[in-house]
Amino acid sequence: FLDEKVREPSWSPFQIAFFLLNIESIANEHSKDRTLVDLLWFPTGGGKTEAYLGLIAFNLFLERLNGLDTNRTSVIMRYTLRIITAQQFERASKLICAMEVIREENPSFLGESRFTIGIFVGGDISYNTTTQAVENLKLLKDNDRYAKNKFVISKCPWCGAEIGPNETFNIVVGLKKRNKKVVITCKERSCTFRKGLPIYVVDDEIYEFTPSLIIATVDKFARMAWRKESRKIFGFDKNGNRVSDPPSLIIQDELHLISNALGSAVGFYEAILERMCTKNFLSDTEAVRRKII
């Protein structure tokens, strides 16, 4: 039997401490701690992700309250392993859905643009193009044995309703083609997100819509050298001109896994990311760097 006294969600002391330690350097672009890399070292399962998500929510809400660009990527959260990235994407999607519900209730403070999340990993986990996504959705609906379901999520982050192929009834739930794209929706009648979840799982959509939060693997940013569309994530237009602010917060999870050859490659691209995530890069006095955790 379930205990009638259901435990209310709460923060652990270390999470509150880490949160308070970092909000000043996140809120103040000219903070002396802005260029420090803050490290959260805690055992697996201890609540590190929730501490990160708390800072992400603070960063996104604060930027909206300050009237900054709303249709841009504000936070990038990076991992080394694709399977971990997919798992954390589901957890972060719950946060974004909760924030979107709050935004819809307070549009005068938080704007009309949705809070969104995207996963940026690679062809083994998600789709690179909208054409691939549409073609594979058709194969899934036709019960083609060669079809691969790479829409990442299997249930609605908000209500838990099923999304994707249902082998029992041979149907595909919550995935529909709309304007030559695949839209992820929830079919639960009482769900807030029946018209569409604020989720993007295709690379082309990441470039086009620049989600508020991008969950990515470190190696994926090597695509910047081949896909010029990726510059939009960092606030540049097709001609290389800055048209919006770059991401202001980067969270690198599982840092200890970046070593050896992978570490060398990541270090090379880190210099490029540093440049692309800095406002007024050429000015020693006005340059504004991103916060790294």
PDB file of N, CA and C in Angstrom, residues 221-276:
ATOM      1  N   PHE A 221      30.113  18.622 -32.225  1.00  0.00           N
ATOM      2  CA  PHE A 221      30.455  19.983 -32.631  1.00  0.00           C
ATOM      3  C   PHE A 221      31.534  20.007 -33.716  1.00  0.00           C
ATOM      4  N   ALA A 222      32.096  18.845 -34.020  1.00  0.00           N
ATOM      5  CA  ALA A 222      33.012  18.766 -35.163  1.00  0.00           C
ATOM      6  C   ALA A 222      32.262  19.011 -36.471  1.00  0.00           C
ATOM      7  N   ARG A 223      30.938  18.851 -36.432  1.00  0.00           N
ATOM      8  CA  ARG A 223      30.117  19.083 -37.626  1.00  0.00           C
ATOM      9  C   ARG A 223      30.133  20.545 -38.038  1.00  0.00           C
ATOM     10  N   MET A 224      30.555  21.432 -37.153  1.00  0.00           N
ATOM     11  CA  MET A 224      30.576  22.850 -37.484  1.00  0.00           C
ATOM     12  C   MET A 224      31.441  23.143 -38.706  1.00  0.00           C
ATOM     13  N   ALA A 225      32.450  22.298 -38.910  1.00  0.00           N
ATOM     14  CA  ALA A 225      33.354  22.521 -40.036  1.00  0.00           C
ATOM     15  C   ALA A 225      32.708  22.168 -41.369  1.00  0.00           C
ATOM     16  N   TRP A 226      31.649  21.343 -41.328  1.00  0.00           N
ATOM     17  CA  TRP A 226      31.002  20.908 -42.563  1.00  0.00           C
ATOM     18  C   TRP A 226      29.595  21.459 -42.741  1.00  0.00           C
ATOM     19  N   ARG A 227      28.928  21.779 -41.659  1.00  0.00           N
ATOM     20  CA  ARG A 227      27.554  22.279 -41.741  1.00  0.00           C
ATOM     21  C   ARG A 227      27.514  23.725 -41.278  1.00  0.00           C
ATOM     22  N   LYS A 228      27.537  24.655 -42.232  1.00  0.00           N
ATOM     23  CA  LYS A 228      27.563  26.071 -41.874  1.00  0.00           C
ATOM     24  C   LYS A 228      26.276  26.500 -41.170  1.00  0.00           C
ATOM     25  N   GLU A 229      25.209  25.703 -41.331  1.00  0.00           N
ATOM     26  CA  GLU A 229      23.962  26.026 -40.649  1.00  0.00           C
ATOM     27  C   GLU A 229      24.122  26.009 -39.134  1.00  0.00           C
ATOM     28  N   SER A 230      25.103  25.258 -38.648  1.00  0.00           N
ATOM     29  CA  SER A 230      25.290  25.116 -37.207  1.00  0.00           C
ATOM     30  C   SER A 230      25.698  26.424 -36.548  1.00  0.00           C
ATOM     31  N   ARG A 231      26.190  27.383 -37.328  1.00  0.00           N
ATOM     32  CA  ARG A 231      26.608  28.662 -36.741  1.00  0.00           C
ATOM     33  C   ARG A 231      25.433  29.397 -36.113  1.00  0.00           C
ATOM     34  N   LYS A 232      24.204  29.073 -36.557  1.00  0.00           N
ATOM     35  CA  LYS A 232      23.024  29.744 -36.010  1.00  0.00           C
ATOM     36  C   LYS A 232      22.857  29.451 -34.522  1.00  0.00           C
ATOM     37  N   ILE A 233      23.324  28.273 -34.101  1.00  0.00           N
ATOM     38  CA  ILE A 233      23.266  27.911 -32.685  1.00  0.00           C
ATOM     39  C   ILE A 233      24.010  28.942 -31.834  1.00  0.00           C
ATOM     40  N   PHE A 234      25.047  29.533 -32.409  1.00  0.00           N
ATOM     41  CA  PHE A 234      25.900  30.463 -31.682  1.00  0.00           C
ATOM     42  C   PHE A 234      25.574  31.923 -31.994  1.00  0.00           C
ATOM     43  N   GLY A 235      24.435  32.163 -32.671  1.00  0.00           N
ATOM     44  CA  GLY A 235      23.979  33.531 -32.884  1.00  0.00           C
ATOM     45  C   GLY A 235      24.467  34.204 -34.148  1.00  0.00           C
ATOM     46  N   PHE A 236      24.996  33.422 -35.117  1.00  0.00           N
ATOM     47  CA  PHE A 236      25.481  34.001 -36.368  1.00  0.00           C
ATOM     48  C   PHE A 236      24.505  33.715 -37.508  1.00  0.00           C
ATOM     49  N   ASP A 237      24.393  34.659 -38.454  1.00  0.00           N
ATOM     50  CA  ASP A 237      23.562  34.416 -39.622  1.00  0.00           C
ATOM     51  C   ASP A 237      24.386  33.698 -40.690  1.00  0.00           C
ATOM     52  N   LYS A 238      23.782  33.477 -41.859  1.00  0.00           N
ATOM     53  CA  LYS A 238      24.449  32.702 -42.906  1.00  0.00           C
ATOM     54  C   LYS A 238      25.695  33.390 -43.451  1.00  0.00           C
ATOM     55  N   ASN A 239      25.815  34.700 -43.222  1.00  0.00           N
ATOM     56  CA  ASN A 239      26.984  35.444 -43.683  1.00  0.00           C
ATOM     57  C   ASN A 239      28.059  35.588 -42.615  1.00  0.00           C
ATOM     58  N   GLY A 240      27.811  34.995 -41.458  1.00  0.00           N
ATOM     59  CA  GLY A 240      28.799  35.044 -40.389  1.00  0.00           C
ATOM     60  C   GLY A 240      28.697  36.256 -39.492  1.00  0.00           C
ATOM     61  N   ASN A 241      27.611  37.016 -39.615  1.00  0.00           N
ATOM     62  CA  ASN A 241      27.415  38.193 -38.772  1.00  0.00           C
ATOM     63  C   ASN A 241      26.650  37.811 -37.514  1.00  0.00           C
ATOM     64  N   ARG A 242      27.055  38.343 -36.371  1.00  0.00           N
ATOM     65  CA  ARG A 242      26.321  38.043 -35.142  1.00  0.00           C
ATOM     66  C   ARG A 242      25.004  38.789 -35.118  1.00  0.00           C
ATOM     67  N   VAL A 243      23.916  38.036 -34.972  1.00  0.00           N
ATOM     68  CA  VAL A 243      22.577  38.625 -34.962  1.00  0.00           C
ATOM     69  C   VAL A 243      21.867  38.402 -33.631  1.00  0.00           C
ATOM     70  N   SER A 244      22.415  37.558 -32.785  1.00  0.00           N
ATOM     71  CA  SER A 244      21.843  37.344 -31.453  1.00  0.00           C
ATOM     72  C   SER A 244      22.946  36.872 -30.515  1.00  0.00           C
ATOM     73  N   ASP A 245      22.641  36.889 -29.221  1.00  0.00           N
ATOM     74  CA  ASP A 245      23.628  36.485 -28.229  1.00  0.00           C
ATOM     75  C   ASP A 245      23.962  34.995 -28.362  1.00  0.00           C
ATOM     76  N   PRO A 246      25.194  34.614 -28.079  1.00  0.00           N
ATOM     77  CA  PRO A 246      25.563  33.198 -28.093  1.00  0.00           C
ATOM     78  C   PRO A 246      25.072  32.513 -26.822  1.00  0.00           C
ATOM     79  N   PRO A 247      25.207  31.192 -26.721  1.00  0.00           N
ATOM     80  CA  PRO A 247      24.868  30.499 -25.468  1.00  0.00           C
ATOM     81  C   PRO A 247      25.634  31.105 -24.298  1.00  0.00           C
ATOM     82  N   SER A 248      24.949  31.293 -23.191  1.00  0.00           N
ATOM     83  CA  SER A 248      25.568  31.933 -22.037  1.00  0.00           C
ATOM     84  C   SER A 248      25.994  30.949 -20.955  1.00  0.00           C
ATOM     85  N   LEU A 249      25.580  29.686 -21.088  1.00  0.00           N
ATOM     86  CA  LEU A 249      25.920  28.678 -20.084  1.00  0.00           C
ATOM     87  C   LEU A 249      26.227  27.357 -20.783  1.00  0.00           C
ATOM     88  N   ILE A 250      27.373  26.776 -20.457  1.00  0.00           N
ATOM     89  CA  ILE A 250      27.742  25.455 -20.981  1.00  0.00           C
ATOM     90  C   ILE A 250      27.986  24.528 -19.795  1.00  0.00           C
ATOM     91  N   ILE A 251      27.305  23.397 -19.808  1.00  0.00           N
ATOM     92  CA  ILE A 251      27.488  22.401 -18.756  1.00  0.00           C
ATOM     93  C   ILE A 251      28.121  21.166 -19.386  1.00  0.00           C
ATOM     94  N   GLN A 252      29.308  20.831 -18.922  1.00  0.00           N
ATOM     95  CA  GLN A 252      30.010  19.648 -19.419  1.00  0.00           C
ATOM     96  C   GLN A 252      29.908  18.552 -18.367  1.00  0.00           C
ATOM     97  N   ASP A 253      29.037  17.590 -18.620  1.00  0.00           N
ATOM     98  CA  ASP A 253      28.867  16.498 -17.654  1.00  0.00           C
ATOM     99  C   ASP A 253      29.872  15.385 -17.958  1.00  0.00           C
ATOM    100  N   GLU A 254      30.142  14.561 -16.949  1.00  0.00           N
ATOM    101  CA  GLU A 254      31.069  13.429 -17.080  1.00  0.00           C
ATOM    102  C   GLU A 254      32.420  13.877 -17.646  1.00  0.00           C
ATOM    103  N   LEU A 255      32.954  14.942 -17.088  1.00  0.00           N
ATOM    104  CA  LEU A 255      34.210  15.511 -17.589  1.00  0.00           C
ATOM    105  C   LEU A 255      35.353  14.500 -17.561  1.00  0.00           C
ATOM    106  N   HIS A 256      35.322  13.588 -16.588  1.00  0.00           N
ATOM    107  CA  HIS A 256      36.434  12.649 -16.435  1.00  0.00           C
ATOM    108  C   HIS A 256      36.568  11.689 -17.611  1.00  0.00           C
ATOM    109  N   LEU A 257      35.526  11.577 -18.449  1.00  0.00           N
ATOM    110  CA  LEU A 257      35.582  10.673 -19.595  1.00  0.00           C
ATOM    111  C   LEU A 257      36.294  11.291 -20.798  1.00  0.00           C
ATOM    112  N   ILE A 258      36.563  12.604 -20.733  1.00  0.00           N
ATOM    113  CA  ILE A 258      37.263  13.261 -21.836  1.00  0.00           C
ATOM    114  C   ILE A 258      38.763  13.131 -21.603  1.00  0.00           C
ATOM    115  N   SER A 259      39.376  12.154 -22.252  1.00  0.00           N
ATOM    116  CA  SER A 259      40.797  11.907 -22.043  1.00  0.00           C
ATOM    117  C   SER A 259      41.410  11.316 -23.306  1.00  0.00           C
ATOM    118  N   ASN A 260      42.710  11.169 -23.298  1.00  0.00           N
ATOM    119  CA  ASN A 260      43.466  10.568 -24.399  1.00  0.00           C
ATOM    120  C   ASN A 260      43.161  11.248 -25.729  1.00  0.00           C
ATOM    121  N   ALA A 261      42.922  10.458 -26.793  1.00  0.00           N
ATOM    122  CA  ALA A 261      42.707  11.031 -28.125  1.00  0.00           C
ATOM    123  C   ALA A 261      41.460  11.899 -28.168  1.00  0.00           C
ATOM    124  N   LEU A 262      40.402  11.460 -27.485  1.00  0.00           N
ATOM    125  CA  LEU A 262      39.174  12.251 -27.451  1.00  0.00           C
ATOM    126  C   LEU A 262      39.434  13.600 -26.799  1.00  0.00           C
ATOM    127  N   GLY A 263      40.220  13.613 -25.743  1.00  0.00           N
ATOM    128  CA  GLY A 263      40.544  14.861 -25.070  1.00  0.00           C
ATOM    129  C   GLY A 263      41.284  15.827 -25.972  1.00  0.00           C
ATOM    130  N   SER A 264      42.184  15.303 -26.792  1.00  0.00           N
ATOM    131  CA  SER A 264      42.923  16.155 -27.721  1.00  0.00           C
ATOM    132  C   SER A 264      41.986  16.787 -28.742  1.00  0.00           C
ATOM    133  N   ALA A 265      41.064  15.974 -29.286  1.00  0.00           N
ATOM    134  CA  ALA A 265      40.124  16.478 -30.290  1.00  0.00           C
ATOM    135  C   ALA A 265      39.175  17.502 -29.674  1.00  0.00           C
ATOM    136  N   VAL A 266      38.677  17.207 -28.470  1.00  0.00           N
ATOM    137  CA  VAL A 266      37.765  18.131 -27.802  1.00  0.00           C
ATOM    138  C   VAL A 266      38.475  19.438 -27.481  1.00  0.00           C
ATOM    139  N   GLY A 267      39.734  19.357 -27.071  1.00  0.00           N
ATOM    140  CA  GLY A 267      40.497  20.559 -26.770  1.00  0.00           C
ATOM    141  C   GLY A 267      40.666  21.449 -27.983  1.00  0.00           C
ATOM    142  N   PHE A 268      40.844  20.831 -29.143  1.00  0.00           N
ATOM    143  CA  PHE A 268      40.985  21.599 -30.382  1.00  0.00           C
ATOM    144  C   PHE A 268      39.709  22.389 -30.667  1.00  0.00           C
ATOM    145  N   TYR A 269      38.562  21.728 -30.575  1.00  0.00           N
ATOM    146  CA  TYR A 269      37.302  22.402 -30.865  1.00  0.00           C
ATOM    147  C   TYR A 269      36.881  23.346 -29.748  1.00  0.00           C
ATOM    148  N   GLU A 270      37.436  23.137 -28.563  1.00  0.00           N
ATOM    149  CA  GLU A 270      37.094  24.014 -27.439  1.00  0.00           C
ATOM    150  C   GLU A 270      37.518  25.449 -27.726  1.00  0.00           C
ATOM    151  N   ALA A 271      38.647  25.609 -28.419  1.00  0.00           N
ATOM    152  CA  ALA A 271      39.115  26.951 -28.765  1.00  0.00           C
ATOM    153  C   ALA A 271      38.126  27.640 -29.717  1.00  0.00           C
ATOM    154  N   ILE A 272      37.558  26.843 -30.618  1.00  0.00           N
ATOM    155  CA  ILE A 272      36.574  27.396 -31.555  1.00  0.00           C
ATOM    156  C   ILE A 272      35.291  27.758 -30.817  1.00  0.00           C
ATOM    157  N   LEU A 273      34.849  26.875 -29.935  1.00  0.00           N
ATOM    158  CA  LEU A 273      33.629  27.136 -29.159  1.00  0.00           C
ATOM    159  C   LEU A 273      33.802  28.374 -28.286  1.00  0.00           C
ATOM    160  N   GLU A 274      34.988  28.533 -27.743  1.00  0.00           N
ATOM    161  CA  GLU A 274      35.276  29.705 -26.908  1.00  0.00           C
ATOM    162  C   GLU A 274      35.068  30.987 -27.705  1.00  0.00           C
ATOM    163  N   ARG A 275      35.550  30.973 -28.930  1.00  0.00           N
ATOM    164  CA  ARG A 275      35.394  32.150 -29.799  1.00  0.00           C
ATOM    165  C   ARG A 275      33.933  32.396 -30.131  1.00  0.00           C
ATOM    166  N   MET A 276      33.209  31.349 -30.462  1.00  0.00           N
ATOM    167  CA  MET A 276      31.833  31.498 -30.924  1.00  0.00           C
ATOM    168  C   MET A 276      30.867  31.810 -29.789  1.00  0.00           C
TER     169      MET A 276
END
